[in-house]
CSV table of C-alpha atoms in Angstrom, one decimal:
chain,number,residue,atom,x,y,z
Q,594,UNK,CA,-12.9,-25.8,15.3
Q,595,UNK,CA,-12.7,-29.1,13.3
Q,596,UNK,CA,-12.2,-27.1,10.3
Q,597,UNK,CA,-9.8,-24.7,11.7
Q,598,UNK,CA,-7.4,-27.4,12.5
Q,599,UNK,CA,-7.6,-28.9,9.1
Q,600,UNK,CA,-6.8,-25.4,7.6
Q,601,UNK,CA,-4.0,-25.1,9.9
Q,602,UNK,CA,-2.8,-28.5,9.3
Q,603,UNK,CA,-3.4,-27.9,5.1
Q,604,UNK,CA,-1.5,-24.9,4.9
Q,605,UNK,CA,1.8,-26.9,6.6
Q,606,UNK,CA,1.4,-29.7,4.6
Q,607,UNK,CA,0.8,-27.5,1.4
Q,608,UNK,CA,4.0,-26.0,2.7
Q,609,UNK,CA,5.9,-29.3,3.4
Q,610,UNK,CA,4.4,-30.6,-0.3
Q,611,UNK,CA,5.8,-27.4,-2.2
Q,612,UNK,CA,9.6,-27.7,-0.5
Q,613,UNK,CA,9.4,-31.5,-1.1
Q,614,UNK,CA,8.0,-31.2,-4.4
Q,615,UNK,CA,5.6,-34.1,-3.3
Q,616,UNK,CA,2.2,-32.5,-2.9
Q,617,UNK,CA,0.5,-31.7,0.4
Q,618,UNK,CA,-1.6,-35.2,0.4
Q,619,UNK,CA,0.5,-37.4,1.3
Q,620,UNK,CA,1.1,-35.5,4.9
Q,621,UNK,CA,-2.4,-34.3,5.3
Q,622,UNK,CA,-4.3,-37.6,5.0
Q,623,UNK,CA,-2.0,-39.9,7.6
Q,624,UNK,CA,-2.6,-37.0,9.7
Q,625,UNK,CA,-6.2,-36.6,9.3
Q,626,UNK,CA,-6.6,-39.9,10.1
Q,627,UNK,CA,-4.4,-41.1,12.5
Q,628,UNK,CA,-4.5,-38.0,14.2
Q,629,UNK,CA,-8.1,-36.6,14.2
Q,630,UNK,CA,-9.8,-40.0,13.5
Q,631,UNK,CA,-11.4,-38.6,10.3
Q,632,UNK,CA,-12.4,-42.0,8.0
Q,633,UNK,CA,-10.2,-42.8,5.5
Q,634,UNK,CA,-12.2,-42.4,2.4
Q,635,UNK,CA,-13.4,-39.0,3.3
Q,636,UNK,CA,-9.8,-38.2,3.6
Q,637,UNK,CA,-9.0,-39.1,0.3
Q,638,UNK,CA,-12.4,-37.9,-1.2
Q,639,UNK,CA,-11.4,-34.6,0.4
Q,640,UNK,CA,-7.6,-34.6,-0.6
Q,641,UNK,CA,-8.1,-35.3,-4.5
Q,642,UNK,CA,-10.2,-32.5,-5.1
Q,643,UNK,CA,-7.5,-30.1,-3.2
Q,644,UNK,CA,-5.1,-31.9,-5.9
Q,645,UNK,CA,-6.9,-30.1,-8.7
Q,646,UNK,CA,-6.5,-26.4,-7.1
Q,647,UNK,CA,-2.8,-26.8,-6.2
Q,648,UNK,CA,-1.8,-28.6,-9.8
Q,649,UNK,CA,-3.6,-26.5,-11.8
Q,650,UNK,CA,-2.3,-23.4,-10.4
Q,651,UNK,CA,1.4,-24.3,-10.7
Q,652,UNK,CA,0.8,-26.1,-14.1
Q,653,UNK,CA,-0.6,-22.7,-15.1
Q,654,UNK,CA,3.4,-21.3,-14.5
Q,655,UNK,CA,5.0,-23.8,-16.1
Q,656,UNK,CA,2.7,-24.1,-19.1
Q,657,UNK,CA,3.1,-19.9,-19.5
Q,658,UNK,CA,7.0,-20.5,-19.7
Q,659,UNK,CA,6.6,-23.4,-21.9
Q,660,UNK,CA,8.5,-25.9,-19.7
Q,661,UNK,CA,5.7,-28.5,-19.5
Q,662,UNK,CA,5.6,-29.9,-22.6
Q,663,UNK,CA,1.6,-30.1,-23.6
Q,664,UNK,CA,2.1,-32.9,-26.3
Q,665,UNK,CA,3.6,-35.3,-23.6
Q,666,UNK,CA,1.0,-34.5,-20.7
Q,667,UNK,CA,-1.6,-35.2,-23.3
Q,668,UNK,CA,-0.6,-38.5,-24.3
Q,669,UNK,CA,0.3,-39.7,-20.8
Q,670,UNK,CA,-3.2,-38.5,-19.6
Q,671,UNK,CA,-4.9,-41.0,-21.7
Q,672,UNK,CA,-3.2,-43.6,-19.6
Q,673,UNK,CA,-3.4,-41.4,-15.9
Q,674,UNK,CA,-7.0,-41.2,-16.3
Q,675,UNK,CA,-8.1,-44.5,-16.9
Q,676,UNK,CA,-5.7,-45.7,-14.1
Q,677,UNK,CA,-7.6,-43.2,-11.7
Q,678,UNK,CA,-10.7,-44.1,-12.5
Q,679,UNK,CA,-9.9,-47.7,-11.3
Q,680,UNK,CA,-7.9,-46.6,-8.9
Q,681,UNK,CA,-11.2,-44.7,-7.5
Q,682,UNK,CA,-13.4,-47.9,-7.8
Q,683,UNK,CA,-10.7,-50.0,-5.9
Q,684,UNK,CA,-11.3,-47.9,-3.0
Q,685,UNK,CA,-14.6,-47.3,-3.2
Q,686,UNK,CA,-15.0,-51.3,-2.9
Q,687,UNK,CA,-12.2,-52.6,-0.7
Q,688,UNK,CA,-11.9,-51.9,3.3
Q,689,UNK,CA,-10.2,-49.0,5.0
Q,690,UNK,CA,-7.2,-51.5,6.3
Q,691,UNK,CA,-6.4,-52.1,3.0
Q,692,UNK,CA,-6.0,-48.0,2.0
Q,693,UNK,CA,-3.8,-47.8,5.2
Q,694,UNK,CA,-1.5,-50.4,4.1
Q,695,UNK,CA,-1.5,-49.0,0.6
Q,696,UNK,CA,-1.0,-45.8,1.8
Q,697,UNK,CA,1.7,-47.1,4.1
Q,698,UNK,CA,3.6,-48.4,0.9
Q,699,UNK,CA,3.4,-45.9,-1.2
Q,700,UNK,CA,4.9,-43.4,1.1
Q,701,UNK,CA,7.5,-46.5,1.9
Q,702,UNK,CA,8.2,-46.2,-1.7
Q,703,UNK,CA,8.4,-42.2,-2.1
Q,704,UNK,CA,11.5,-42.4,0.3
Q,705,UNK,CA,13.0,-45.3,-0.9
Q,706,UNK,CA,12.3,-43.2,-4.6
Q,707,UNK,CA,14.2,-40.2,-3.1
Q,708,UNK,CA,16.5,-41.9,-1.5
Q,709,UNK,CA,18.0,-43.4,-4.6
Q,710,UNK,CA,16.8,-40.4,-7.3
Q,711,UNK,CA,19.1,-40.8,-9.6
Q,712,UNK,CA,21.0,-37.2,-10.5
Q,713,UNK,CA,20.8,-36.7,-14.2
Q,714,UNK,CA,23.6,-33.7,-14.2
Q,715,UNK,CA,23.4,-31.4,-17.0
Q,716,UNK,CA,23.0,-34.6,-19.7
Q,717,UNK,CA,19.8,-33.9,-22.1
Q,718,UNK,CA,18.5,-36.8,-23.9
Q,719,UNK,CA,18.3,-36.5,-28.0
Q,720,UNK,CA,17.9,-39.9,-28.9
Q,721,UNK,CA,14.2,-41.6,-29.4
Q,722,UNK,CA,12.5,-44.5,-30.9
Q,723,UNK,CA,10.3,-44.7,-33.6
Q,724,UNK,CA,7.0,-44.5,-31.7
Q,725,UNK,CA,8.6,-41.5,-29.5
Q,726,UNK,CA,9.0,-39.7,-32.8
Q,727,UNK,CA,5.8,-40.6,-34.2
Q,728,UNK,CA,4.0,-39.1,-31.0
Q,729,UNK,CA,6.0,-36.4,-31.7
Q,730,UNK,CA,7.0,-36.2,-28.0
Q,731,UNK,CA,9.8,-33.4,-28.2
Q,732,UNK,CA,10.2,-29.7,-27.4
Q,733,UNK,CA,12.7,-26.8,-26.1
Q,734,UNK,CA,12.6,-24.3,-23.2
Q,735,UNK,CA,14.5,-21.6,-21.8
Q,736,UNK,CA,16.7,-22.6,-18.8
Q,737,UNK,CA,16.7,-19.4,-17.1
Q,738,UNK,CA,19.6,-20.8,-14.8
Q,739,UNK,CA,21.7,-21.5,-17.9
Q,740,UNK,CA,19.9,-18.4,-19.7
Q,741,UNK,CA,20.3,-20.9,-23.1
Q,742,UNK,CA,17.8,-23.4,-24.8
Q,743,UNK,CA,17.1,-26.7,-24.0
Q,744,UNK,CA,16.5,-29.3,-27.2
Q,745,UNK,CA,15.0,-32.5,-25.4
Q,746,UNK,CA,13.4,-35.8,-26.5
Q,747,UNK,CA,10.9,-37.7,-24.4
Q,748,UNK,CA,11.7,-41.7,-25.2
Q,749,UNK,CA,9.9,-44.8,-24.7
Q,750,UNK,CA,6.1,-43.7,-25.2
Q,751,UNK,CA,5.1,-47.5,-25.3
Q,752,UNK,CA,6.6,-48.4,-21.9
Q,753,UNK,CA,6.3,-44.6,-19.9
Q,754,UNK,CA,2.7,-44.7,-21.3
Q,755,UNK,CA,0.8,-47.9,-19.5
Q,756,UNK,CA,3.6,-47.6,-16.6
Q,757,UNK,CA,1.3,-43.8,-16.1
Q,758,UNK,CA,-1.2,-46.3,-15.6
Q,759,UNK,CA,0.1,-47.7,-12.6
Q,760,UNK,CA,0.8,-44.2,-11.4
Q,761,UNK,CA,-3.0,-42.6,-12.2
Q,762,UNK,CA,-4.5,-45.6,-10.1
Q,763,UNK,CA,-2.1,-44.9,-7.3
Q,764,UNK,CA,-3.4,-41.3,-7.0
Q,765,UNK,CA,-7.1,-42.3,-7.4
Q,766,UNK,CA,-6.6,-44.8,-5.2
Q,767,UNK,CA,-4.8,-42.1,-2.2
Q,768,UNK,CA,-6.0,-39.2,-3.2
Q,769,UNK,CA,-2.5,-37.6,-3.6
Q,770,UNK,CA,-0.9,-36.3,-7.1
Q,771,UNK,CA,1.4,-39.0,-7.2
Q,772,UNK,CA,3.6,-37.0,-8.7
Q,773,UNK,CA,6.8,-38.8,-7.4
Q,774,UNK,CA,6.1,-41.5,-9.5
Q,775,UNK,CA,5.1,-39.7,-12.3
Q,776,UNK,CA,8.3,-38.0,-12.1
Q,777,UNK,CA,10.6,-41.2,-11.7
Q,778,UNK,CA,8.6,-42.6,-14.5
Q,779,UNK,CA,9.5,-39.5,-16.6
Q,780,UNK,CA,13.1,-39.7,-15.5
Q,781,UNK,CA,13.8,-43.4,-15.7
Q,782,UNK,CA,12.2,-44.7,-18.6
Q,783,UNK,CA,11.1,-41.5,-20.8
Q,784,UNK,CA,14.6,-39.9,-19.9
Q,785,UNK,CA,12.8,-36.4,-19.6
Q,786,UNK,CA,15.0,-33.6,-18.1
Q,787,UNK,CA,14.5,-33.0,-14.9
Q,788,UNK,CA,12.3,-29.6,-15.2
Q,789,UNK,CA,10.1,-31.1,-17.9
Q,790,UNK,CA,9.8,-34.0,-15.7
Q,791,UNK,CA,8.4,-32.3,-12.9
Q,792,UNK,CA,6.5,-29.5,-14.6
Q,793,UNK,CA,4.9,-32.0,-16.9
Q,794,UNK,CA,3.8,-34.1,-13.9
Q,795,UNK,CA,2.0,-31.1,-12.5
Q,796,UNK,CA,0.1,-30.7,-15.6
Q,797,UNK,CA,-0.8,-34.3,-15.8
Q,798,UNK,CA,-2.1,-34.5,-11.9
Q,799,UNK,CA,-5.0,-32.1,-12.2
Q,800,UNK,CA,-6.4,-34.1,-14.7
Q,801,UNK,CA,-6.2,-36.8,-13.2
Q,802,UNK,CA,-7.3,-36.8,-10.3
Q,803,UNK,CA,-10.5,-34.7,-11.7
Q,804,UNK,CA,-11.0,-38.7,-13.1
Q,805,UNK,CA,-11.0,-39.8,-9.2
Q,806,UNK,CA,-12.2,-36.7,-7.8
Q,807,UNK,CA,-15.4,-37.2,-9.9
Q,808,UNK,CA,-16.2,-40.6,-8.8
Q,809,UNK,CA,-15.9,-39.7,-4.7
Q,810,UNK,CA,-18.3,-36.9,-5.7
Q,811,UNK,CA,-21.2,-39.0,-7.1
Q,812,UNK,CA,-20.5,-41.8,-4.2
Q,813,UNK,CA,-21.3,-39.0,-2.0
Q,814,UNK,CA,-18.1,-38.6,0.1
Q,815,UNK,CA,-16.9,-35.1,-0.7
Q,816,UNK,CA,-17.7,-33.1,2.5
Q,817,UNK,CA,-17.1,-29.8,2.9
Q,818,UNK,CA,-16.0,-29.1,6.0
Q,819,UNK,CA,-13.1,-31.5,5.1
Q,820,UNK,CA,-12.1,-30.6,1.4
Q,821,UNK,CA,-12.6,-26.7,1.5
Q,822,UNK,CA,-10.2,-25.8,3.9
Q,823,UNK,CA,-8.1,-28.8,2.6
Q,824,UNK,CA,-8.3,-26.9,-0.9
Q,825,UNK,CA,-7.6,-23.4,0.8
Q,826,UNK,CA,-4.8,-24.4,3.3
Q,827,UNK,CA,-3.1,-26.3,0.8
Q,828,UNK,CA,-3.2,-24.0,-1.7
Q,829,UNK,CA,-1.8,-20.9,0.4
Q,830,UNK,CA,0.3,-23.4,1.6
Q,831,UNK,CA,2.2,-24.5,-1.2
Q,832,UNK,CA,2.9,-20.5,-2.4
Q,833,UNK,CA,4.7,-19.8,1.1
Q,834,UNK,CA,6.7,-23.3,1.0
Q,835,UNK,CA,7.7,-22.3,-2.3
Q,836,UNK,CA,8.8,-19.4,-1.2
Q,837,UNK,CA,10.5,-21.4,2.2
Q,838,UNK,CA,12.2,-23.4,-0.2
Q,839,UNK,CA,14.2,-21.3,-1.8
Q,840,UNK,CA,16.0,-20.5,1.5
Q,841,UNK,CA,16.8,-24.0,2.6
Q,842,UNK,CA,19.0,-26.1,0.9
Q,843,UNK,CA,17.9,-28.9,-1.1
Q,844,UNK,CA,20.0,-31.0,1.1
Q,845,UNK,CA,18.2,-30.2,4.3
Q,846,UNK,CA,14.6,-30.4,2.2
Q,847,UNK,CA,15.4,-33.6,1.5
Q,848,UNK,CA,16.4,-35.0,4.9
Q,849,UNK,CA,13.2,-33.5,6.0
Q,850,UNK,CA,11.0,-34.7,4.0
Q,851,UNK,CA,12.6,-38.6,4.5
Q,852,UNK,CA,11.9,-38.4,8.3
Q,853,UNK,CA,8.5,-37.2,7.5
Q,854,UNK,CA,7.9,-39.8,4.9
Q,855,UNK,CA,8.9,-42.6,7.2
Q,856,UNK,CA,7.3,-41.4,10.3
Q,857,UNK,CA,3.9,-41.4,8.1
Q,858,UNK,CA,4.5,-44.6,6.4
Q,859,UNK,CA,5.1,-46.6,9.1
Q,860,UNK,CA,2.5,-45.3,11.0
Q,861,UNK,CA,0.1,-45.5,8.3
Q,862,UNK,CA,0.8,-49.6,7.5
Q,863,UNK,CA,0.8,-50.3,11.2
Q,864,UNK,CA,-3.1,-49.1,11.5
Q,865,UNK,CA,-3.5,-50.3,8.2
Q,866,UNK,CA,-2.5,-54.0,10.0
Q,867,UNK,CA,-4.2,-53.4,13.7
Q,868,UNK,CA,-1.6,-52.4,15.2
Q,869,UNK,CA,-2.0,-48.7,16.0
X,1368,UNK,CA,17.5,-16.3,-49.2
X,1369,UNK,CA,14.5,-18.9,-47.5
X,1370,UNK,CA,11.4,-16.3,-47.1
X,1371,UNK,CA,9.9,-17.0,-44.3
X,1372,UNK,CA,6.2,-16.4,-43.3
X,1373,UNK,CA,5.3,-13.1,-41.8
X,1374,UNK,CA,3.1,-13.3,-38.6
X,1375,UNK,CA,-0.7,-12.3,-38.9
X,1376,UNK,CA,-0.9,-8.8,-37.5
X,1377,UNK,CA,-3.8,-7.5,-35.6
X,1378,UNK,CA,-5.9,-4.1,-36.0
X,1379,UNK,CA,-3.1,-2.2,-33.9
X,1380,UNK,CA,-0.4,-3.7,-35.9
X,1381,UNK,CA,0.5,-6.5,-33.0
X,1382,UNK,CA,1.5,-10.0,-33.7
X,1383,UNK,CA,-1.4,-12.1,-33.2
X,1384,UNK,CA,-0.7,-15.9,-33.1
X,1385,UNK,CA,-3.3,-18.3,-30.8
X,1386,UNK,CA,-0.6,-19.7,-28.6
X,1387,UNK,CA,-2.2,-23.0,-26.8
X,1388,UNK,CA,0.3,-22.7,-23.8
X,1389,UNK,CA,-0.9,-19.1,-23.1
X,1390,UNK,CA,-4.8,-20.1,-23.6
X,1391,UNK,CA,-3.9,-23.6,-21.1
X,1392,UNK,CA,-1.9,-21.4,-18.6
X,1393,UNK,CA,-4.7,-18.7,-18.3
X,1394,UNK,CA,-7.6,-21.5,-18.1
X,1395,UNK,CA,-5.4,-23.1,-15.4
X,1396,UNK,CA,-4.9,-19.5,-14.0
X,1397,UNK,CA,-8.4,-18.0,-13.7
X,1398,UNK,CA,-10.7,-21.4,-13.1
X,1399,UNK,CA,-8.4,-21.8,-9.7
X,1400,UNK,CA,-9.0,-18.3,-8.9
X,1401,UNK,CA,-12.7,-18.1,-9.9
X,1402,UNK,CA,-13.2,-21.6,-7.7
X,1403,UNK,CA,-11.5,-20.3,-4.5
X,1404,UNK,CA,-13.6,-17.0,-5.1
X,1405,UNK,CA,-16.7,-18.3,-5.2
X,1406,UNK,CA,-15.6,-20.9,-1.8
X,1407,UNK,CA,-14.4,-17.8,0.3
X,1408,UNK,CA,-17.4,-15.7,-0.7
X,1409,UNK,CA,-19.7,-18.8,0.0
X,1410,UNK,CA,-18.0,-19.0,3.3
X,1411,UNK,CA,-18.6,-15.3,3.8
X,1412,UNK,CA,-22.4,-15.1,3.2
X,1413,UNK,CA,-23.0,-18.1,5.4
X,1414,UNK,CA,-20.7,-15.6,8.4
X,1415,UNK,CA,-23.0,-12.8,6.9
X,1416,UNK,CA,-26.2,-15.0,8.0
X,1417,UNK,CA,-24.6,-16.6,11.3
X,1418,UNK,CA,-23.4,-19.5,10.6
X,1419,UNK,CA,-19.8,-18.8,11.2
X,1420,UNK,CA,-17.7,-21.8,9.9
X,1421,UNK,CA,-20.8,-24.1,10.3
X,1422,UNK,CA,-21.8,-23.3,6.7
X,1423,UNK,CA,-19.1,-25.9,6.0
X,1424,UNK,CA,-20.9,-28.9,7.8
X,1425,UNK,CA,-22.4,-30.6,5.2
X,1426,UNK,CA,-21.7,-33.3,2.2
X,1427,UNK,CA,-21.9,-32.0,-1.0
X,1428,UNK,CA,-24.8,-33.9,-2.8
X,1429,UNK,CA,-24.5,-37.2,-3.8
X,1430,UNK,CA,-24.7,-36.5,-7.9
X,1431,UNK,CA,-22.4,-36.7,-10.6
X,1432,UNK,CA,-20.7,-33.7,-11.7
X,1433,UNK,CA,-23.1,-33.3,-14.3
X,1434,UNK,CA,-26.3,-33.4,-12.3
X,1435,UNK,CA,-24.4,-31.4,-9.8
X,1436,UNK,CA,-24.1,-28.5,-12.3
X,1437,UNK,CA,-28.1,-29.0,-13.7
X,1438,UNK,CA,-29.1,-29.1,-10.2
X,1439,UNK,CA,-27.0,-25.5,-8.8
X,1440,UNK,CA,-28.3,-24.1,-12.3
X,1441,UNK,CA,-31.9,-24.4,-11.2
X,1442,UNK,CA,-31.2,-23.0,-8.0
X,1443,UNK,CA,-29.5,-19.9,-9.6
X,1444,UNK,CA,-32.2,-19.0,-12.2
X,1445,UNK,CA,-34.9,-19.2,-9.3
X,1446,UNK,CA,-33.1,-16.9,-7.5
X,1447,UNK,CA,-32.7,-19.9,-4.3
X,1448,UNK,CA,-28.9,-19.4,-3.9
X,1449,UNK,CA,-27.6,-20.2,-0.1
X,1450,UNK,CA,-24.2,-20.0,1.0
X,1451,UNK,CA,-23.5,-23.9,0.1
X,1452,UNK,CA,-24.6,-23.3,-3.1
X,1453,UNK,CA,-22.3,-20.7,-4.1
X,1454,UNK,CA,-19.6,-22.9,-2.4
X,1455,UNK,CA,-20.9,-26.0,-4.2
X,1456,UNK,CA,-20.5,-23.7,-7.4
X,1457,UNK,CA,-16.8,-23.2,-6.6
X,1458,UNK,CA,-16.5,-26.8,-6.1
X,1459,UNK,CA,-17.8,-27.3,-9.6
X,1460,UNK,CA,-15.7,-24.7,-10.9
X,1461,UNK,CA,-12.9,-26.2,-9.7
X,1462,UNK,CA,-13.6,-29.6,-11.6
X,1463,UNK,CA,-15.0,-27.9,-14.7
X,1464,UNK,CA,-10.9,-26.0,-15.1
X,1465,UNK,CA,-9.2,-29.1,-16.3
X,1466,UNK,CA,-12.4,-30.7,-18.1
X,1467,UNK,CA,-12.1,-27.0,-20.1
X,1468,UNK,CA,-8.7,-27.1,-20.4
X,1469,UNK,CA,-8.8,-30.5,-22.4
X,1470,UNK,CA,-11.3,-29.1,-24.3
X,1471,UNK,CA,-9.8,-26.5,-24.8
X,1472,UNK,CA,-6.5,-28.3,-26.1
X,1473,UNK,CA,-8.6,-30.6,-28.4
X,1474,UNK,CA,-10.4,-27.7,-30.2
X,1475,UNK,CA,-6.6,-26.3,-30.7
X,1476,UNK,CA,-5.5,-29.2,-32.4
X,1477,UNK,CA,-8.8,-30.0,-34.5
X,1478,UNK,CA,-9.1,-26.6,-35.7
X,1479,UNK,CA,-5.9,-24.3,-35.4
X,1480,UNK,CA,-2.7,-26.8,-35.2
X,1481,UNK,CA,-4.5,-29.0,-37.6
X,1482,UNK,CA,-3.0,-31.9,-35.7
X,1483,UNK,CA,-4.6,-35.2,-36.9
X,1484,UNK,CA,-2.7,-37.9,-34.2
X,1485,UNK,CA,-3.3,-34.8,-31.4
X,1486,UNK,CA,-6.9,-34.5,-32.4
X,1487,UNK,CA,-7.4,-38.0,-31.8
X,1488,UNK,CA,-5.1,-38.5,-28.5
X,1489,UNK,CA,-6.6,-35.1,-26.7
X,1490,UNK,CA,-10.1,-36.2,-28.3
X,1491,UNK,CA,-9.7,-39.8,-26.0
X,1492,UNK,CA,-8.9,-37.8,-22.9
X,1493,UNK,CA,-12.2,-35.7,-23.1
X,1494,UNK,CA,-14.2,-38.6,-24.3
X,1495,UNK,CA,-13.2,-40.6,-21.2
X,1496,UNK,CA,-13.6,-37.3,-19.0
X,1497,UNK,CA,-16.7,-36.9,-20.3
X,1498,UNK,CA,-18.0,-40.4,-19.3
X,1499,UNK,CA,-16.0,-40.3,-16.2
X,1500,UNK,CA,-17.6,-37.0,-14.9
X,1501,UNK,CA,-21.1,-39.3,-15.5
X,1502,UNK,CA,-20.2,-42.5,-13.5
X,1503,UNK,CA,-21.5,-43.8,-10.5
X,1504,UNK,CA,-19.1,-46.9,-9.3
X,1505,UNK,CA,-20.7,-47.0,-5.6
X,1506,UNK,CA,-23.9,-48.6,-5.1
């Protein structure tokens, strides 16, 4: 029954994830453990490896049509990984009340992030600094909405890089893709277009958490009744939202996803401080 | 008038070029659906035998990927496969796509792109994979 419900709740939260661009994580774990009492660390041991499935199978799209750009998510993971990997220990070691309130933050800080996203337009960054260049951190796609080109330089490799740090222990830490931050990272300081930006973000999360997802394994909190209908739902989940989303408009995703964000959060930090 | 280089044709006459993107998105592509695969079928040998859903109710061992992998591998060449192993295979599937899929990269850029700074910076991800995939950081 357990794992019905957790299939059930996987496959709205894989939804919500895919409309909101956000990942199904960050819904499933405040309610696996607020709602069904399920520890913390399982939820997050559970949720990473889910992270894999649905990142790698959208990555897989994006990298086909050349929008993720490979040379950038390779650079960027060296920083991701490492920053997981801590970001795995932390947790490991610290107390559940401290996840909660960490959790509670971060989800704080997604709607705040969304709240203020900055809107780009139609400008595509050419400039880039030496390093940048060096790293060769450049590329084109095909906008199929503009049906032209897109020339693009990434910017900044020696700030976006160890800021991915911060981001790659926040998703070890939570078990979630992170990939809000990794996105306003991409936006903000690597001036990435928006597409890139996101698509490039997908390909860097399955890595990444595989670095976190590695070390709940050997501490021996992956269990199975948990993380395989977490990886199923989830994963069905996020092809129907998809599909939900292109109906809705980005307006009302939006607004959705805020309420949802600050239902969670709030809920989440108030356990994480006794209160709930 | 610039000449430029002709594509290296195949027996039947079609362009042949190793494109990483295609080889990354078709990793990405089949390790997912091989992983869920082997899950659902685990799932449905354990309803096969009566379990139902309770074939789920267990922790996967407490071993690093690695050991995980040697351990299922002895299992399946003694013919002593159960339903949680084939799921536990999945699992490991799972983890193994983007481990390949780095690889995968860094071979491109050794070997075909030539690429000495991507050789190096795809060669650091897989090196700290590879240790990552070996740690224990809990007691």
């Amino acid at each position: 029954m357990l794992t019905l419900f957790i299939f059930l709740i996987s496959l709205a939260g894989g939804a919500i994830g895919a409309m909101s661009g956000q990942g199904g994580g960050v819904v499933i774990i405040p309610f696996l453990t607020l709602v069904m009492h399920v520890d913390v660390k399982t939820a997050i041991a559970a949720s990473v490896v889910s992270v894999i499935a649905t990142s790698s199978g959208s990555a897989a799209a994006y990298v086909r049509d050349r929008i993720s750009n490979i040379k950038i998510g390779m650079y960027l993971e060296m920083f991701t990984i490492v920053g997981a990997l801590v970001g795995a220990a932390i947790t490991i070691r610290v107390g559940g009340n401290w996840i909660y309130i960490m959790f509670g933050l971060v989800l704080i800080g997604s709607l705040i992030a969304l709240w203020l996203k900055p809107d780009h337009g139609e400008v595509f960054n050419l400039k880039q600094d030496r390093l940048s260049h060096f790293l060769e951190l450049e590329g084109e796609y095909h906008d199929r909405a503009a049906d032209q080109p897109i020339h693009y330089r990434a910017t900044r490799a020696a700030l976006g890089g160890p800021a991915m740090f911060g981001a790659g222990m926040v998703a070890g830490m939570l078990g979630i893709g992170a990939g809000s931050l990794k996105v306003l990272i991409h936006d903000l300081i690597m001036e990435m277009p928006p597409k890139v930006s996101t698509s490039t973000s997908n390909f860097i999360i399955g890595v990444t958490a595989l670095a976190a997802t590695s070390a709940y394994l050997a501490a021996g909190w992956v269990r199975a009744d948990i993380a395989v209908p977490i990886i199923l739902g989830v994963t069905l989940g996020s092809r129907w939202g998809a599909r939900l989303m292109i109906r809705m408009s980005n307006a009302a995703v939006r607004k959705f996803f805020m309420v949802i964000l600050a239902v969670l959060g709030a809920q989440m930090l108030l356990r994480g401080v006794g209160v709930l | 008038m610039k000449e430029t280089a002709q594509p290296e044709l195949g027996p039947a006459g079609h362009h042949r070029r190793l494109d990483l993107e295609l080889v990354v998105s078709y990793t990405l592509i089949s390790g997912v659906f091989l992983s869920l695969g082997l899950i659902v079928v685990g799932i449905l040998i354990g309803s096969l035998h009566g379990q139902g859903l309770s074939v789920l109710d267990y922790t996967l061992p407490r071993l690093d990927l690695y050991h995980l992998t040697a351990f299922e591998a002895i299992r399946l060449l003694h013919g002593q496969l159960t339903a949680r192993d084939v799921i536990d295979i999945g699992v490991i599937t799972l983890m193994a796509t983007p481990f390949v899929r780095v690889l995968l990269s860094w071979l491109f850029f050794a070997f075909v792109e030539r690429n000495g700074k991507y050789t190096v910076i795809t060669g650091f991800v897989l090196a700290v994979l590879t240790i990552a995939l070996a740690l224990r950081l809990a007691g």
